[in-house]
Each structure stands twice: as structure tokens, then as C-alpha cells.
Amino acid sequence: MSGGKRMRAVLASPVVVLCLCGILVVSVCSQAGSGGTLSWGPSIPGPLSRSASEGTSSEEDTAASRPLAVFSDVEEGWRREEVSLLSQHFGDTPILISFSRGGPRGGTFSSMQAEYALRDHFHYTVGESFEFVEYQDGEEPLAIAVRSYRFTEEDVLYHDHVQVVLTREDDEWVISEIRAAED
């Protein structure tokens, strides 16, 4: 079995959890976004579909569970092409944005510039799907999504991976990187 097929087989399993060098890596199949439960760290439950505003118990509302709330908003915002769901998680930290197609090829932007860059991206593309499939815990949590999209003037369907990285700013998690790379 080739490396690519092996990776797809791993991603197709219901939930794969590996602990490597103290970093929790979680890979979730498509059912997790539709009602499945994802654990973020030891015994800290949190369904990905729950947003921070839906109210959680104080036990669930820990520093470790907040990245999932941010990633949930990002996923929903990308699916609905609603920039405000992403930009609410921009802080004072400059945001690195890089798209292989249909957006900045790479650069660091203020929160306002990043918001305009994403608005332009959503204006010129039509999202077909966006779903986080991998999460990594740590000092800078990250999530990787698989995405399908078209340009508004084309009929070609493109596929890529979008990586979103968070960083701490005061007591909040904010988006510090959004990178898209083709498969």
C-alpha cells in the first residue's frame, strides 16, 4: 500500500489518536462534524459542532477546549463563506495568509487586511466543502481541513488542504495563520 493510500486509510477510520513527543494528534472522519464527539486532551470532551456561545459547563470551558470552539467557528464560517465568523477570532497578532490559488500567495496581514483578503477570496470562489480532519494540540494548536471549491468564472473543481494555526493573545486563542496548499 503506497504512503498516500495508507494515509487515506488512516483518515477514513472513525477516530485515530496518536501521542507523539507530547503532542496530541487527532484525525477525525466526516462523521465527527455531524454530531460526533471529539476529545481535546485527556478527558476534556467537546463536540466540534458546538460554538463557544452555546454555553458550556465550567468544566468544559477550559483553556484546552477553547481552541475547538475557535476551529468550530472557522469551519462554519468557511462553509457559509461568512468572514465575520473567522474575523471575530483575529487579534492584534499579525496573521499569515497564503493560498495556492485565489488569494494572497503569502504575506502577513493586520486583522483588517486579513478580513479584506478573505472577503476577496470568498467573493471569487464558491466553496463546495470545508471540513477539519486533523487537530494538533500544543502551544500553537492547529487544525487541517480538506476543501473543495470553484472559481466563480470557472467550472473546474479544485481540492486543497487549509491549515489554521492559533496562538494565545492575553487569555484568548486567536488565528495566527491560514495556509492553503494543493493536494
Short mmCIF file of C-alpha atoms in Angstrom, two decimals:
data_model
loop_
_atom_site.label_atom_id
_atom_site.label_comp_id
_atom_site.label_asym_id
_atom_site.label_seq_id
_atom_site.Cartn_x
_atom_site.Cartn_y
_atom_site.Cartn_z
CA MET A 1 0.00 0.00 0.00
CA SER A 2 1.51 3.36 -1.01
CA GLY A 3 2.01 6.17 1.53
CA GLY A 4 -0.91 8.20 0.12
CA LYS A 5 -3.30 5.24 0.25
CA ARG A 6 -2.14 4.39 3.76
CA MET A 7 -2.81 8.00 4.89
CA ARG A 8 -6.29 7.92 3.34
CA ALA A 9 -6.98 4.63 5.13
CA VAL A 10 -5.95 6.21 8.43
CA LEU A 11 -8.08 9.29 7.77
CA ALA A 12 -11.03 7.06 6.84
CA SER A 13 -11.06 5.37 10.24
CA PRO A 14 -13.60 6.78 12.74
CA VAL A 15 -11.06 8.34 15.09
CA VAL A 16 -7.31 7.97 15.22
CA VAL A 17 -5.44 9.32 18.22
CA LEU A 18 -1.66 9.32 18.39
CA CYS A 19 0.52 10.83 21.05
CA LEU A 20 3.95 11.68 19.66
CA CYS A 21 6.52 13.63 21.64
CA GLY A 22 3.86 15.04 23.93
CA ILE A 23 1.76 16.42 21.06
CA LEU A 24 -1.76 15.11 20.75
CA VAL A 25 -2.70 14.44 17.13
CA VAL A 26 -6.33 13.70 16.39
CA SER A 27 -7.64 12.75 12.97
CA VAL A 28 -11.41 12.67 12.59
CA CYS A 29 -13.57 11.31 9.79
CA SER A 30 -16.53 13.19 8.39
CA GLN A 31 -18.98 11.86 11.00
CA ALA A 32 -17.31 13.93 13.74
CA GLY A 33 -18.53 17.18 12.21
CA SER A 34 -22.08 15.88 12.17
CA GLY A 35 -22.71 15.04 15.78
CA GLY A 36 -19.63 13.01 16.71
CA THR A 37 -17.66 13.88 19.81
CA LEU A 38 -14.02 14.84 19.69
CA SER A 39 -11.81 14.74 22.75
CA TRP A 40 -9.33 17.56 23.08
CA GLY A 41 -6.70 16.37 25.51
CA PRO A 42 -7.27 14.00 28.38
CA SER A 43 -10.96 13.77 29.33
CA ILE A 44 -11.94 17.20 28.02
CA PRO A 45 -14.94 16.45 25.79
CA GLY A 46 -16.21 18.89 23.23
CA PRO A 47 -18.30 18.30 20.13
CA LEU A 48 -16.76 20.21 17.26
CA SER A 49 -20.16 21.47 16.17
CA ARG A 50 -20.65 23.41 19.43
CA SER A 51 -19.67 27.07 19.31
CA ALA A 52 -18.36 28.96 22.31
CA SER A 53 -21.57 30.98 22.50
CA GLU A 54 -23.82 27.94 23.04
CA GLY A 55 -22.85 27.72 26.66
CA THR A 56 -20.71 25.02 28.15
CA SER A 57 -20.20 23.84 31.67
CA SER A 58 -17.30 25.39 33.54
CA GLU A 59 -15.55 22.03 33.35
CA GLU A 60 -15.69 22.05 29.55
CA ASP A 61 -14.85 25.74 29.29
CA THR A 62 -11.18 25.23 29.99
CA ALA A 63 -8.22 26.67 28.14
CA ALA A 64 -7.77 23.33 26.38
CA SER A 65 -11.33 23.26 24.97
CA ARG A 66 -11.38 26.82 23.64
CA PRO A 67 -9.33 26.02 20.51
CA LEU A 68 -12.12 23.66 19.42
CA ALA A 69 -14.66 26.48 19.72
CA VAL A 70 -12.46 28.68 17.52
CA PHE A 71 -11.98 25.88 14.98
CA SER A 72 -15.73 25.25 15.00
CA ASP A 73 -16.40 28.91 14.16
CA VAL A 74 -13.75 28.82 11.42
CA GLU A 75 -15.27 25.68 9.90
CA GLU A 76 -18.80 27.13 9.98
CA GLY A 77 -17.61 30.50 8.65
CA TRP A 78 -15.77 28.86 5.77
CA ARG A 79 -18.74 26.66 4.89
CA ARG A 80 -21.11 29.65 4.90
CA GLU A 81 -18.45 31.96 3.41
CA GLU A 82 -19.13 34.32 6.31
CA VAL A 83 -15.92 36.19 7.10
CA SER A 84 -17.21 37.58 10.41
CA LEU A 85 -17.16 34.08 11.95
CA LEU A 86 -13.43 33.95 11.22
CA SER A 87 -12.52 37.58 11.84
CA GLN A 88 -14.05 37.53 15.34
CA HIS A 89 -11.01 35.38 16.19
CA PHE A 90 -8.45 37.82 14.78
CA GLY A 91 -6.46 39.69 17.38
CA ASP A 92 -3.61 42.17 17.36
CA THR A 93 -1.22 39.42 16.28
CA PRO A 94 -0.35 39.70 12.55
CA ILE A 95 -1.95 36.90 10.52
CA LEU A 96 -0.01 34.95 7.93
CA ILE A 97 -2.25 34.13 4.96
CA SER A 98 -1.18 32.03 2.00
CA PHE A 99 -3.33 30.49 -0.74
CA SER A 100 -2.03 28.38 -3.61
CA ARG A 101 -4.86 29.82 -5.77
CA GLY A 102 -7.39 32.61 -5.45
CA GLY A 103 -5.83 34.76 -2.75
CA PRO A 104 -2.58 36.08 -1.36
CA ARG A 105 0.37 33.83 -2.23
CA GLY A 106 1.84 34.63 1.16
CA GLY A 107 2.07 37.57 3.46
CA THR A 108 1.47 38.85 6.94
CA PHE A 109 -1.61 40.99 7.44
CA SER A 110 -3.26 43.06 10.15
CA SER A 111 -6.66 41.80 11.26
CA MET A 112 -8.43 44.31 9.00
CA GLN A 113 -6.26 43.44 5.98
CA ALA A 114 -6.82 39.72 6.64
CA GLU A 115 -10.56 40.28 6.76
CA TYR A 116 -10.49 42.01 3.34
CA ALA A 117 -8.25 39.27 1.89
CA LEU A 118 -10.74 36.60 3.00
CA ARG A 119 -13.70 38.63 1.70
CA ASP A 120 -11.99 38.81 -1.70
CA HIS A 121 -11.22 35.10 -1.60
CA PHE A 122 -14.84 34.20 -0.82
CA HIS A 123 -16.05 36.64 -3.49
CA TYR A 124 -14.01 34.97 -6.25
CA THR A 125 -14.53 31.36 -5.16
CA VAL A 126 -17.52 29.13 -4.48
CA GLY A 127 -16.95 26.69 -1.66
CA GLU A 128 -18.17 23.16 -2.27
CA SER A 129 -16.93 21.67 1.01
CA PHE A 130 -14.75 22.50 4.01
CA GLU A 131 -14.16 20.12 6.90
CA PHE A 132 -11.45 19.86 9.53
CA VAL A 133 -9.96 16.36 9.55
CA GLU A 134 -6.90 16.75 11.78
CA TYR A 135 -6.21 18.60 15.02
CA GLN A 136 -2.97 19.12 16.89
CA ASP A 137 -2.81 20.36 20.45
CA GLY A 138 0.10 22.33 21.85
CA GLU A 139 1.34 25.85 22.39
CA GLU A 140 0.02 26.75 18.94
CA PRO A 141 -2.94 24.45 18.22
CA LEU A 142 -3.63 23.80 14.58
CA ALA A 143 -6.34 22.21 12.50
CA ILE A 144 -6.15 20.98 8.93
CA ALA A 145 -9.22 20.97 6.69
CA VAL A 146 -9.90 19.37 3.34
CA ARG A 147 -11.60 21.77 0.99
CA SER A 148 -13.21 21.71 -2.45
CA TYR A 149 -14.00 24.93 -4.30
CA ARG A 150 -14.51 26.52 -7.71
CA PHE A 151 -13.70 29.95 -9.02
CA THR A 152 -16.82 31.95 -9.84
CA GLU A 153 -15.85 32.18 -13.54
CA GLU A 154 -14.73 28.53 -13.93
CA ASP A 155 -16.26 25.09 -13.80
CA VAL A 156 -13.12 23.34 -12.55
CA LEU A 157 -13.32 21.82 -9.06
CA TYR A 158 -10.14 22.29 -7.00
CA HIS A 159 -9.14 20.42 -3.85
CA ASP A 160 -6.66 21.52 -1.22
CA HIS A 161 -5.83 21.46 2.47
CA VAL A 162 -6.27 24.52 4.67
CA GLN A 163 -4.18 24.78 7.82
CA VAL A 164 -5.34 27.14 10.57
CA VAL A 165 -2.96 27.88 13.46
CA LEU A 166 -3.93 29.57 16.72
CA THR A 167 -1.82 31.47 19.21
CA ARG A 168 -2.52 32.90 22.67
CA GLU A 169 -3.17 36.59 22.95
CA ASP A 170 -3.80 37.55 26.56
CA ASP A 171 -6.31 34.90 27.68
CA GLU A 172 -7.85 34.22 24.25
CA TRP A 173 -6.95 31.98 21.32
CA VAL A 174 -6.62 33.98 18.08
CA ILE A 175 -5.92 32.94 14.50
CA SER A 176 -2.28 33.49 13.55
CA GLU A 177 -2.04 31.55 10.26
CA ILE A 178 -4.27 30.46 7.41
CA ARG A 179 -2.44 28.47 4.72
CA ALA A 180 -3.94 26.60 1.79
CA ALA A 181 -1.90 24.12 -0.24
CA GLU A 182 -2.99 21.83 -3.04
CA ASP A 183 -3.13 18.08 -2.56
#
